[in-house]
Short mmCIF file of C-alpha atoms in Angstrom, two decimals:
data_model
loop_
_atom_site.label_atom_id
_atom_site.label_comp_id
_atom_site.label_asym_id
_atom_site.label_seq_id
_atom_site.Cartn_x
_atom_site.Cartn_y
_atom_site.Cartn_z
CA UNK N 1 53.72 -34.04 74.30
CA UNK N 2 55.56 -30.57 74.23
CA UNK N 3 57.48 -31.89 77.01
CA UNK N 4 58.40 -35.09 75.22
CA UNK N 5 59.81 -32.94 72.53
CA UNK N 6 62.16 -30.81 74.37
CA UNK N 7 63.27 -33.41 76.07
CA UNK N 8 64.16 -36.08 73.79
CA UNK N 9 64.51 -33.68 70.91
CA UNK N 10 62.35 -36.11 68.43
CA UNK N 11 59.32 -34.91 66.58
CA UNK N 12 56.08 -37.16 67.27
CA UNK N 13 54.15 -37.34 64.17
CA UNK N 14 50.91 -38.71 66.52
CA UNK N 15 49.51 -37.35 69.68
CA UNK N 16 50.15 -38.36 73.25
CA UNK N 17 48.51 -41.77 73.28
CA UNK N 18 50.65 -43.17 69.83
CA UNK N 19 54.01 -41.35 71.12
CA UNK N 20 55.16 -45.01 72.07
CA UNK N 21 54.66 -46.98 69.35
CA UNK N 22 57.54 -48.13 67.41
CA UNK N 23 57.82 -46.99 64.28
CA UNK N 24 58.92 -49.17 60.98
CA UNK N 25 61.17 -47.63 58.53
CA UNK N 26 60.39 -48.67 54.60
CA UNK N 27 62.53 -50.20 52.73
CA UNK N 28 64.61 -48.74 50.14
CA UNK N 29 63.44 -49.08 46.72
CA UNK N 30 65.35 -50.75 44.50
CA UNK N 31 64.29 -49.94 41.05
CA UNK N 32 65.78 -48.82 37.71
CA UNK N 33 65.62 -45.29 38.29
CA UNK N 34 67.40 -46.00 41.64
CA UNK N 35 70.10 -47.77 40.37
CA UNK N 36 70.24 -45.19 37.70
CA UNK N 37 71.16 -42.45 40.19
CA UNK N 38 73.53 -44.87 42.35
CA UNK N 39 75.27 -46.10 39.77
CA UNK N 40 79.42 -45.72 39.48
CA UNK N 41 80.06 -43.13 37.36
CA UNK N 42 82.93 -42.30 34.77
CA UNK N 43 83.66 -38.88 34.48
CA UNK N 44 85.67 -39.18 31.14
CA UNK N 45 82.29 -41.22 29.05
CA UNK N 46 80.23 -38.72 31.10
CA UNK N 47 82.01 -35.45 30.13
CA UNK N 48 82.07 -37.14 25.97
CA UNK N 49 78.42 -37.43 26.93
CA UNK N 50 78.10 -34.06 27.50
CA UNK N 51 79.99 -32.63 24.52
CA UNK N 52 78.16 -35.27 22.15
CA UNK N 53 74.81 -33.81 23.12
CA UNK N 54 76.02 -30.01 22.57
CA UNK N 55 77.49 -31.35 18.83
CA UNK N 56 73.96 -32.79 17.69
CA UNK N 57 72.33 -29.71 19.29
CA UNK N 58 74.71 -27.82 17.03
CA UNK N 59 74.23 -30.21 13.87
CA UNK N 60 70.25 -29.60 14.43
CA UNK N 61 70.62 -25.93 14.54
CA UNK N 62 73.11 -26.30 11.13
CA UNK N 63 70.20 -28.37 9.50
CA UNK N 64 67.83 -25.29 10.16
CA UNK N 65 69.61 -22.74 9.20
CA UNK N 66 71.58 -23.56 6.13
CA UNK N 67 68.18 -24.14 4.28
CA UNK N 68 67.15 -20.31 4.79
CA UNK N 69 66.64 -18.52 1.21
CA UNK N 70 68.68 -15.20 2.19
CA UNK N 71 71.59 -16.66 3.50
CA UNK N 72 73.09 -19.38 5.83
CA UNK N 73 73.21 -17.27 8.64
CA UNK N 74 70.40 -16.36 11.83
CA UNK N 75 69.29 -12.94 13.75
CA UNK N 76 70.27 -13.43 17.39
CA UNK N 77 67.10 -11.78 18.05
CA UNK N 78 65.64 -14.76 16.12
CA UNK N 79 67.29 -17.90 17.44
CA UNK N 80 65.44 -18.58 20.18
CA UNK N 81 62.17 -18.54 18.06
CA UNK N 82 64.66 -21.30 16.01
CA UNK N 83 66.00 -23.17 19.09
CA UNK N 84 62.54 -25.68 19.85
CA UNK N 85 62.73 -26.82 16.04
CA UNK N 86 66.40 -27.93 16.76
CA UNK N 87 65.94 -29.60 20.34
CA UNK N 88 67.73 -26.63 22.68
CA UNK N 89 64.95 -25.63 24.72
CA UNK N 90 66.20 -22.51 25.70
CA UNK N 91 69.26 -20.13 23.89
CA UNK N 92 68.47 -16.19 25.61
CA UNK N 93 70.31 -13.28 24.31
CA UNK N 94 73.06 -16.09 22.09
CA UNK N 95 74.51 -17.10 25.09
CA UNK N 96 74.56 -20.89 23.07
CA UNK N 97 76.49 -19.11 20.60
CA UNK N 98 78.87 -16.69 22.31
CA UNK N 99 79.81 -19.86 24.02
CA UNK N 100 81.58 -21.84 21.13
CA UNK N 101 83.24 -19.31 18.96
CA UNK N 102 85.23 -21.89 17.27
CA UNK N 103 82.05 -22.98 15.61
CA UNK N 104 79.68 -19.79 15.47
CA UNK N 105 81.36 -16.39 14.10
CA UNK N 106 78.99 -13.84 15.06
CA UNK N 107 78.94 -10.51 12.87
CA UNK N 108 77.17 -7.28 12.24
CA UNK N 109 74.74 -7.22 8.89
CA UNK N 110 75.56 -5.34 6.67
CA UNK N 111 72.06 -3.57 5.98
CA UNK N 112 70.05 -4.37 8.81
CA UNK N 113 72.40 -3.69 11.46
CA UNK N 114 71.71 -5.98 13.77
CA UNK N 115 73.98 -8.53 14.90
CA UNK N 116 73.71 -12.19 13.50
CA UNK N 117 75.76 -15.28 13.74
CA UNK N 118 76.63 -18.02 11.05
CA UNK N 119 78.48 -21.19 11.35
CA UNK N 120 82.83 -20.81 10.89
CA UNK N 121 84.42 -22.19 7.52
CA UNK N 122 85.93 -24.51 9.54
CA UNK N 123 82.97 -26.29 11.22
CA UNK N 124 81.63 -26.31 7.53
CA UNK N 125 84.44 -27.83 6.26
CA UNK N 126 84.42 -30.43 8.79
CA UNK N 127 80.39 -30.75 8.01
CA UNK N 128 81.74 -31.83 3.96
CA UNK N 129 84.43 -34.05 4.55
CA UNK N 130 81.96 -36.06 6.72
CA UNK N 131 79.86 -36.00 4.30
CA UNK N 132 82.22 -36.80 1.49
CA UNK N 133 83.30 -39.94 3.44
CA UNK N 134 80.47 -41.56 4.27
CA UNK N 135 79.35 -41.39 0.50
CA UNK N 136 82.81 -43.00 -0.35
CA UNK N 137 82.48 -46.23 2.25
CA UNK N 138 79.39 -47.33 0.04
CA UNK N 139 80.55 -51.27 0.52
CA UNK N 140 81.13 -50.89 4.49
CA UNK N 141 77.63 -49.37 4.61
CA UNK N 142 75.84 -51.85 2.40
CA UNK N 143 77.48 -54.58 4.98
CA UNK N 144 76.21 -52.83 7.89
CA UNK N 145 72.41 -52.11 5.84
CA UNK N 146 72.97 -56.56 5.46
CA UNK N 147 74.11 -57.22 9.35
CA UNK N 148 71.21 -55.08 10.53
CA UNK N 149 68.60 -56.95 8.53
CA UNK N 150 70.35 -60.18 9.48
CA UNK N 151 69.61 -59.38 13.58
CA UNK N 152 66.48 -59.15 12.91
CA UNK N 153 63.86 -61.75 13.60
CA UNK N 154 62.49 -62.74 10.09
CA UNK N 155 64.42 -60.62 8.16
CA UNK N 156 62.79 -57.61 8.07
CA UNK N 157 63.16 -53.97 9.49
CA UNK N 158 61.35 -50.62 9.41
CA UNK N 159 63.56 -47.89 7.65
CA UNK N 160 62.73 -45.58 10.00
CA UNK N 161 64.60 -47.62 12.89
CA UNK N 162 67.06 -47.06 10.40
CA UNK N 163 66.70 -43.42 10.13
CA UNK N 164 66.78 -42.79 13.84
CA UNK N 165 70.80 -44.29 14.26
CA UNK N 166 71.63 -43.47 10.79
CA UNK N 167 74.27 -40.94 11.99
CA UNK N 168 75.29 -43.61 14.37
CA UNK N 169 75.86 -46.05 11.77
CA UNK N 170 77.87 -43.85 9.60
CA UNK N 171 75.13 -43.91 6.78
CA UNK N 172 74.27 -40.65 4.20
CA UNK N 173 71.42 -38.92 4.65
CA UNK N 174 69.76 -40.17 1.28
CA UNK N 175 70.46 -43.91 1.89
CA UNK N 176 67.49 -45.01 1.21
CA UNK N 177 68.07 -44.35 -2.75
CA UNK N 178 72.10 -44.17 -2.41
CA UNK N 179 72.25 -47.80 -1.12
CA UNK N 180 68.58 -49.38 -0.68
CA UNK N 181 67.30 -48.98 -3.93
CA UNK N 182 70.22 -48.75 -6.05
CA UNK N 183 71.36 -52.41 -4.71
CA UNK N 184 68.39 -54.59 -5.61
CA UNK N 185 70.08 -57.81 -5.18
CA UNK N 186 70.69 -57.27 -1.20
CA UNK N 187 67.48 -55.94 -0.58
CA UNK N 188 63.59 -55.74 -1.50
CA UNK N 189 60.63 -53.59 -0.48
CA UNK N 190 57.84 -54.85 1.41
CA UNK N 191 56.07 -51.91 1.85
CA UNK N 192 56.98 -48.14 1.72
CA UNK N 193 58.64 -48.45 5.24
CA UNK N 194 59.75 -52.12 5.46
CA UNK N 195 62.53 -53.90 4.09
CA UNK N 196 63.56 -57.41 3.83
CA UNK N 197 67.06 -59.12 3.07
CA UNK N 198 66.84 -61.14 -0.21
CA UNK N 199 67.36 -65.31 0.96
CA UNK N 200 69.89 -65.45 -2.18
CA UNK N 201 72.10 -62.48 -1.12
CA UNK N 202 71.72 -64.03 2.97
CA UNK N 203 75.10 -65.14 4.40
CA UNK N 204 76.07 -66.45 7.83
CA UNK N 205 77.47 -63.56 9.60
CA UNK N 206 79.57 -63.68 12.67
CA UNK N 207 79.45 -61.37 15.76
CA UNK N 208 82.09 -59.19 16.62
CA UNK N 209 82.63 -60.74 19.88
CA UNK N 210 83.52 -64.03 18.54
CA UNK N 211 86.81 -62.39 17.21
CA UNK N 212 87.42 -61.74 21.46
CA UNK N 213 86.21 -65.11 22.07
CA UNK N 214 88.80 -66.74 19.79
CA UNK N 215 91.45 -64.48 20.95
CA UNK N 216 90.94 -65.11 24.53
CA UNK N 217 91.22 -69.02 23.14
CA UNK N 218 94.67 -68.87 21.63
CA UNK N 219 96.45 -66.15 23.35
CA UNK N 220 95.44 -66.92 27.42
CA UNK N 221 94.94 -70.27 27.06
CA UNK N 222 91.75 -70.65 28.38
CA UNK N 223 88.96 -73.89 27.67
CA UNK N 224 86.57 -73.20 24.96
CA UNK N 225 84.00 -73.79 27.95
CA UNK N 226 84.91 -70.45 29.49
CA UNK N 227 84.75 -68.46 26.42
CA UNK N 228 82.39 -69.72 24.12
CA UNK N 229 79.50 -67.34 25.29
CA UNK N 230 81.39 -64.83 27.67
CA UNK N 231 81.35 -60.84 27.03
CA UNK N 232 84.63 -58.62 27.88
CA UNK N 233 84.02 -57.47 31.05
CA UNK N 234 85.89 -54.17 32.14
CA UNK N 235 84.15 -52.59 35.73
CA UNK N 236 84.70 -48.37 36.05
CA UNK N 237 87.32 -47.59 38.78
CA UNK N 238 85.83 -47.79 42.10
CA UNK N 239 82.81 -50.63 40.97
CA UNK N 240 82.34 -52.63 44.46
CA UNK N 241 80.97 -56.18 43.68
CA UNK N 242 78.58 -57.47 45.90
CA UNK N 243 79.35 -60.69 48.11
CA UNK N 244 78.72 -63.86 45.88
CA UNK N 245 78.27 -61.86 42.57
CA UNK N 246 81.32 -63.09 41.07
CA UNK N 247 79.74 -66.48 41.27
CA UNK N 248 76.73 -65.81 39.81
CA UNK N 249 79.21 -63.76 37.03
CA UNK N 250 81.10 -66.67 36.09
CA UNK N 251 77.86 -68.46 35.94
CA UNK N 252 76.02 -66.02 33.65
CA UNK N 253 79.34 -66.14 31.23
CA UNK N 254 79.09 -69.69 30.50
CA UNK N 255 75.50 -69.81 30.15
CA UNK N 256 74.57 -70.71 26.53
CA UNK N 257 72.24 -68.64 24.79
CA UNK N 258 70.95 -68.18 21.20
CA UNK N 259 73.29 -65.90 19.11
CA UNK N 260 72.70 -62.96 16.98
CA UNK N 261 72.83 -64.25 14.08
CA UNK N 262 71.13 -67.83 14.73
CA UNK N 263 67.39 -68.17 12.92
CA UNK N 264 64.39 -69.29 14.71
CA UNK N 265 60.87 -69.15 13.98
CA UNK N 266 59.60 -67.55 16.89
CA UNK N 267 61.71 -65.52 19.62
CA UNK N 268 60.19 -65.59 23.17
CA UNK N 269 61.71 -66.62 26.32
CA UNK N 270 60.16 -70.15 26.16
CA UNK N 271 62.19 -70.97 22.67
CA UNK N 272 65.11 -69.77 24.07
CA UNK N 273 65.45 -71.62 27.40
CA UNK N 274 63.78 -69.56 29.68
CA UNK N 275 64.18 -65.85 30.40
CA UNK N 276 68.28 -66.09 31.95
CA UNK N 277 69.14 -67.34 28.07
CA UNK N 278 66.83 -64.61 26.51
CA UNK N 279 68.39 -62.01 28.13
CA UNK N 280 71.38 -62.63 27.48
CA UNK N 281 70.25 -62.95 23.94
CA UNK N 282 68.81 -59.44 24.08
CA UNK N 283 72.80 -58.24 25.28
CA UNK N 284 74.46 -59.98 22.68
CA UNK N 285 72.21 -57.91 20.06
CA UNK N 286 72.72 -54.84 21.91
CA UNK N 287 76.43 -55.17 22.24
CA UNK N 288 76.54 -56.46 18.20
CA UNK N 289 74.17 -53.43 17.22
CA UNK N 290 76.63 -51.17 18.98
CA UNK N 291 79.54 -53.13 17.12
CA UNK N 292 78.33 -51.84 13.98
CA UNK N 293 77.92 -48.41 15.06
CA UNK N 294 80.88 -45.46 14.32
CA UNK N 295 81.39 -44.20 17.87
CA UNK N 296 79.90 -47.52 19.70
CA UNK N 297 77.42 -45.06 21.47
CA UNK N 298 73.59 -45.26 21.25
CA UNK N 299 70.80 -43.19 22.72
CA UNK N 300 68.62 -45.62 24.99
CA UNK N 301 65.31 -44.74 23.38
CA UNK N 302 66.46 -45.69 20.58
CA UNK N 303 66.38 -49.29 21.01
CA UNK N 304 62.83 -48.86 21.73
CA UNK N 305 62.25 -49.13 17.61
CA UNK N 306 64.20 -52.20 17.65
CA UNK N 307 62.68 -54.40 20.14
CA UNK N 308 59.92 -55.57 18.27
CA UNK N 309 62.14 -56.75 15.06
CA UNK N 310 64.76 -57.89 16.93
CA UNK N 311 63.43 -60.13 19.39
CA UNK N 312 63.70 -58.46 22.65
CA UNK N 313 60.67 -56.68 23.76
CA UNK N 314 59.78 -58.97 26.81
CA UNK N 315 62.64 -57.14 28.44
CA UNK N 316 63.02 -53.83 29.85
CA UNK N 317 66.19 -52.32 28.14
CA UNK N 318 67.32 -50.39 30.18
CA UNK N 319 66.92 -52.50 33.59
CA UNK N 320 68.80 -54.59 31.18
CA UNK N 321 71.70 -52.76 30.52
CA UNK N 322 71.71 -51.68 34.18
CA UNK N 323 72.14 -55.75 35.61
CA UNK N 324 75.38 -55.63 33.59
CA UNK N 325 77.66 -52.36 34.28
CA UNK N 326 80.51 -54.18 32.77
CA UNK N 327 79.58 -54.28 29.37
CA UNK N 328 77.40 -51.24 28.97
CA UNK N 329 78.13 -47.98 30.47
CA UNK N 330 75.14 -45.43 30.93
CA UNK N 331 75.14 -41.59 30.64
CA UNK N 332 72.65 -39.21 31.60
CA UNK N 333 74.94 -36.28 30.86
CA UNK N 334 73.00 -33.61 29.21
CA UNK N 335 69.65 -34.52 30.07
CA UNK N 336 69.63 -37.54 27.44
CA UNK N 337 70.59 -41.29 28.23
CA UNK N 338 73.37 -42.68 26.33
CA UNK N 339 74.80 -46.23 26.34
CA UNK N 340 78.25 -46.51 25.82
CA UNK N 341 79.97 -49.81 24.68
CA UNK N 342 82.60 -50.24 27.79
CA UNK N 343 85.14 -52.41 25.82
CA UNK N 344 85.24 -49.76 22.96
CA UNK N 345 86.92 -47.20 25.14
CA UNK N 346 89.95 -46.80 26.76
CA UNK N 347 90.43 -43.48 29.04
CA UNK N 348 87.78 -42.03 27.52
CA UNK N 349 88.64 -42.26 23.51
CA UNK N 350 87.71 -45.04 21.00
CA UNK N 351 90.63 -47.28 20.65
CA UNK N 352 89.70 -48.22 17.16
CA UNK N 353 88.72 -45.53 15.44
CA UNK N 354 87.57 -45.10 11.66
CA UNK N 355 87.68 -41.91 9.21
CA UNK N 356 84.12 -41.00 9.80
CA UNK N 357 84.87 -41.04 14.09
CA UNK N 358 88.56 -38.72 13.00
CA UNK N 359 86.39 -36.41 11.54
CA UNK N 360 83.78 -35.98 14.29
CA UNK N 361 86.56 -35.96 16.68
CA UNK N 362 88.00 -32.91 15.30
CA UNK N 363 84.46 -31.31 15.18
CA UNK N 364 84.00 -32.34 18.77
CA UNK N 365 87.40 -30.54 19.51
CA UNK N 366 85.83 -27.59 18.41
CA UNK N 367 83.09 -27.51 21.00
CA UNK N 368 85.55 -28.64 23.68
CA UNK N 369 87.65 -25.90 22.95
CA UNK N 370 84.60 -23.67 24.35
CA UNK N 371 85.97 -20.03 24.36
CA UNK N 372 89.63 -21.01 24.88
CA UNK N 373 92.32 -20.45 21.93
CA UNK N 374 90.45 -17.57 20.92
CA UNK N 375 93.56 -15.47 20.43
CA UNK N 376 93.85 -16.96 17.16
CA UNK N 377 90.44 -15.61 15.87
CA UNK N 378 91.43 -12.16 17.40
CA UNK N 379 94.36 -12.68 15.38
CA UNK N 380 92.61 -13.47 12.42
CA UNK N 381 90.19 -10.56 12.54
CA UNK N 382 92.30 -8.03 13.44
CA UNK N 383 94.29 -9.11 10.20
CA UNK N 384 91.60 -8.72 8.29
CA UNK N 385 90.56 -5.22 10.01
CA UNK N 386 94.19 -4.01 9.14
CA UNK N 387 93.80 -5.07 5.16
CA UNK N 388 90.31 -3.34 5.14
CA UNK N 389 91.81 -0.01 7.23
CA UNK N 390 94.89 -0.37 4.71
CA UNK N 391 92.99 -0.89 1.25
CA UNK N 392 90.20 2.10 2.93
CA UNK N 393 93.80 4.33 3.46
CA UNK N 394 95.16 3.74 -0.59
CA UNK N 395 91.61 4.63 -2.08
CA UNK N 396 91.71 7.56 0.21
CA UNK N 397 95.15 8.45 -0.96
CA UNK N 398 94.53 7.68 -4.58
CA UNK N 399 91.35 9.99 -4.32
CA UNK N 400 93.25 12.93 -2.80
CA UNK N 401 96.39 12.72 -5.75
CA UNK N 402 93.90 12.27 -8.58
CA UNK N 403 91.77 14.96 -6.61
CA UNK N 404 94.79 17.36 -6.39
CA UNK N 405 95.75 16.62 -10.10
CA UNK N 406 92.64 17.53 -11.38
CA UNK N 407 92.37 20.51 -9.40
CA UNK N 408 95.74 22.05 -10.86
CA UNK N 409 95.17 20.89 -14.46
CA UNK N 410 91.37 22.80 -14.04
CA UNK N 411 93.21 25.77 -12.15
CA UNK N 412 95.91 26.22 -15.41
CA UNK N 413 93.63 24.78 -18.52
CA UNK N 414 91.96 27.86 -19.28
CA UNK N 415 95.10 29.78 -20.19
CA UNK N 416 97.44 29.57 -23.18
CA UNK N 417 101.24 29.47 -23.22
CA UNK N 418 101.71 33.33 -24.09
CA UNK N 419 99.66 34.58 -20.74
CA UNK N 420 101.50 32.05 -18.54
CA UNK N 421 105.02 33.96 -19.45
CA UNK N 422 103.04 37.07 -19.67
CA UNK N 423 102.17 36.19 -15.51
CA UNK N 424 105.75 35.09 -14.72
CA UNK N 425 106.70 38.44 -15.75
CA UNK N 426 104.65 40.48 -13.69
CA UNK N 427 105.62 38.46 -10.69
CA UNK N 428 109.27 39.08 -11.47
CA UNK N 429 108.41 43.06 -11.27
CA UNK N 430 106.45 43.20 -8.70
CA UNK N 431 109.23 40.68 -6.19
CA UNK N 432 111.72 43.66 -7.10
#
């Protein structure tokens, strides 16, 4: 066996007797996870993956601390104690915050002496004007509230589904009584987590993608039999199609399937034509749910809260949104899976972007900047060092006059006019 070794340089798991049997390679697996990893990536949704996940880390750890009684502002010594409650499993010594001085502005207390760190006026400001504009688009947000309800199977949704995108949708944090409850006429409570859509205030909605559809119609010409249930297709750079998939691509767009926004009793994939026309039901709710979202980016587990009210939880979502890499793009950039809408973006930024996304771009900036363009905060605190050093310099100066007055009006007020001249004198006589 030893000699079989040295010479043929291969390893024989068996002994002498099973050296020559031939031995049968497995097969590759080819499962989600698999594809997952083997996927072609885009480095430009990939690295906005990565920055989005540092912002809501940030945004958690903003939620924490600006509900503290002394102050918003947090012990360095005392953030990682912090950093579980806001999903960052691990901040040592503030190296989180020493990272992104653009948005932390670490400083020396006062009376403690120890060094904390509190969020820049900046950031904060950004924080308020978000806010400020999502309380303004009431209407667009009462639409969105409607179209949700309307995906649904019967009408009805739990609010916490609701609560888990509600940044994604662009909603305040107290819709529930800001919209819900103050419009009565759009919406009812079933119980103290479900809500239905009122029959009288229901009205036939119609998917974004039609408005693609129709354009695809006029401007390029094409029969209605090509686009009346395609998707915009748009591959990364450097997606390799497999021999005889664009057959089965041009197939799967003309297949007819049940839309959105079309009513049945019962969704399974025996009412809907068998399981080709349910999925494809299941991605035209997915694609219209990211429609209505700010930045057309979801996390995956997400949709796990949706599948039962929206009709698609005979399907694994994200084998689904695997099978079609030209409509859905996924992320695993910081350690969370994100699905980006592929049609949305161009070269890595939204082409249509709103108020609310101009607002989170600019806080996203922030983070991006990292510790770059820091001269300007150097700037700005050495300005501030100079006014302190300069206002510390006139109170000094202002002591020492007002300390040098009062010294020569004490050193002269105890004698009169007559023993002044009498003093002059005598230092007259005594000079000569």
């Amino acid at each position: 066996m030893r000699i079989l070794q040295r010479i043929g340089g291969v390893h024989f798991s068996g002994g002498p007797f099973t050296a020559t049997i031939q031995l049968r390679f497995k097969k590759p697996a080819n499962t989600a996870q698999t594809r997952l990893e083997t996927r072609t990536h885009d480095p430009k949704l990939d690295l906005l993956a990565f920055h989005r996940r540092r912002v809501a880390l940030i945004l958690n750890l903003y939620n924490l601390i600006r509900d503290k009684k002394r102050g918003p502002f947090i012990s360095l010594q005392l953030l990682s104690r912090w950093a579980p409650h806001a999903s960052v499993k691990s901040i040592s010594g503030g190296k989180f915050v020493r990272k992104y001085p653009h948005v932390f502005e670490v400083f020396t207390h006062p009376v403690r002496r120890n060094l904390c760190c509190r969020f820049t006026a900046k950031f904060v400001d950004l924080i308020g004007r978000e806010q400020q504009v999502t309380h303004e688009m009431e209407e667009a947000n009462v639409i969105k509230i409607r179209r949700v309800l309307s995906l649904s199977v019967n009408g009805t949704i739990h609010i916490h589904s609701i609560r888990l995108i509600r940044r994604e949708l662009g909603l305040p944090e107290d819709f529930v009584d800001s919209i819900i409850r103050k419009h009565c006429e759009y919406f009812r409570f079933i119980d103290s987590e479900i809500i239905e859509l009122l029959s009288s205030s229901s009205e036939t909605f119609t998917a974004q993608v039609e408005k693609w559809r129709e354009k695809e119609y006029t401007d390029k010409w094409l029969s209605e039999f090509e686009t009346k249930y395609a998707f915009p297709i748009n591959f990364p750079t450097g997606f390799r199609l497999v021999p005889g998939s664009k057959e089965k691509l041009k197939n799967w767009q003309r297949l007819q399937y049940l839309k959105p926004y079309q009513r049945i009793d019962k969704v399974t994939p025996r009412t809907c034509g068998g399981i080709g026309r349910y999925e494809k039901r299941a991605v035209g709710v997915i694609h219209e749910l990211l429609c209505l979202t700010v930045e057309k980016v979801v996390e995956v587990e997400r949709f796990a809260h949706f599948r039962r009210d929206l009709g698609f939880h005979h399907v694994n979502v994200r084998e689904l949104l695997l099978k079609h890499p030209g409509i859905f793009y996924l992320s695993q950039r910081g350690n969370t899976l994100y699905v980006f809408l592929r049609e949305a973006y161009q070269k890595g930024t939204l082409v249509e972007p709103d108020e609310i996304y101009q607002v989170r771009w600019e806080m996203l900036e922030l983070v991006r900047l990292g510790r770059r363009c820091t001269k300007m905060l150097g700037a700005q605190e050495e300005s501030e060092l100079e006014e302190d050093d300069l206002d510390i310099a006139e109170s000094s100066k202002n002591t020492h006059a007002n300390g040098s007055n009062n010294f020569r009006d004490n050193l002269f007020s105890g004698f009169t006019s007559f023993d002044l001249v009498h003093c002059l004198g005598l230092f007259r006589s005594g000079a000569s």
